């Protein structure tokens, strides 16, 4: 599923990031507030995209490994005798 979802996630993120670029370079009335907002959103989306693409698969692998390790070490319960 990672190969199937990688391209749409990346394309959506890049479209949003590039859509915010005009706010970063805003001019005219109230340009300072638009630039501040655009810069925050631009940087935040870049950070979230990079971290999401790196940490989501990593955390999935870690939790999968922990889950498999836990299920292997849990002793099987024996049925009650008597």
Coordinates of C-alpha atoms in Angstrom, one line a residue:
X1 CA 0.0 0.0 0.0
X2 CA 2.9 2.3 0.6
X3 CA 3.9 2.3 -3.1
X4 CA 0.3 3.0 -4.1
X5 CA -0.3 5.9 -1.6
X6 CA 3.1 7.6 -1.9
X7 CA 2.5 9.5 -5.2
X8 CA -1.0 10.9 -4.3
X9 CA 0.2 12.0 -0.9
X10 CA 3.2 13.7 -2.3
X11 CA 1.3 15.3 -5.1
X12 CA -1.4 16.6 -2.8
X13 CA 1.2 18.0 -0.4
X14 CA 3.2 19.7 -3.1
X15 CA 0.1 21.2 -4.7
X16 CA -0.9 22.7 -1.3
X17 CA 2.7 24.0 -0.7
X18 CA 2.9 25.6 -4.1
X19 CA -0.5 27.1 -3.7
X20 CA 0.7 28.9 -0.6
X21 CA 3.8 30.4 -2.4
X22 CA 1.9 33.6 -3.5
X23 CA 1.2 34.3 0.2
X24 CA 4.9 34.1 1.0
X25 CA 5.7 36.7 -1.7
X26 CA 2.6 38.9 -1.0
X27 CA 2.7 42.6 -1.8
X28 CA 0.4 45.5 -1.2
X29 CA -2.0 46.2 1.6
X30 CA -1.6 43.9 4.7
X31 CA 1.2 42.1 2.9
X32 CA 3.1 41.6 6.2
X33 CA 0.2 39.5 7.7
X34 CA -0.2 37.5 4.6
X35 CA 3.6 36.9 4.4
X36 CA 3.7 35.7 8.0
X37 CA 0.8 33.4 7.5
X38 CA 2.1 32.1 4.2
X39 CA 5.6 31.5 5.6
X40 CA 4.2 29.6 8.6
X41 CA 1.9 27.4 6.4
X42 CA 4.6 26.9 3.8
X43 CA 7.2 25.8 6.3
X44 CA 4.8 23.7 8.3
X45 CA 3.5 21.8 5.3
X46 CA 7.1 21.1 4.2
X47 CA 7.9 19.8 7.7
X48 CA 4.8 17.7 8.1
X49 CA 5.3 16.2 4.6
X50 CA 8.9 15.2 5.2
X51 CA 8.3 14.0 8.7
X52 CA 5.1 12.1 7.7
X53 CA 6.9 10.4 4.8
X54 CA 9.8 9.4 7.0
X55 CA 8.3 8.7 10.4
X56 CA 5.0 7.0 9.5
X57 CA 6.6 3.9 7.9
X58 CA 9.3 3.9 10.6
X59 CA 6.7 3.9 13.4
X60 CA 4.6 1.3 11.6
X61 CA 7.6 -1.0 11.5
X62 CA 8.4 -0.4 15.1
X63 CA 4.9 -1.1 16.4
X64 CA 4.6 -4.1 14.1
X65 CA 7.9 -5.5 15.5
X66 CA 6.7 -4.8 19.1
X67 CA 3.4 -6.5 18.4
X68 CA 5.0 -9.6 16.9
X69 CA 7.5 -9.7 19.7
X70 CA 4.8 -9.5 22.4
X71 CA 2.7 -12.2 20.8
X72 CA 5.7 -14.6 20.6
X73 CA 6.7 -14.1 24.3
X74 CA 3.2 -14.5 25.8
X75 CA 3.0 -18.1 27.1
X76 CA 0.1 -20.2 25.9
X77 CA -2.4 -20.9 28.6
X78 CA -3.2 -24.5 29.4
X79 CA -6.8 -25.6 29.7
X80 CA -7.9 -26.2 33.3
X81 CA -7.6 -29.8 34.4
X82 CA -10.3 -31.5 36.4

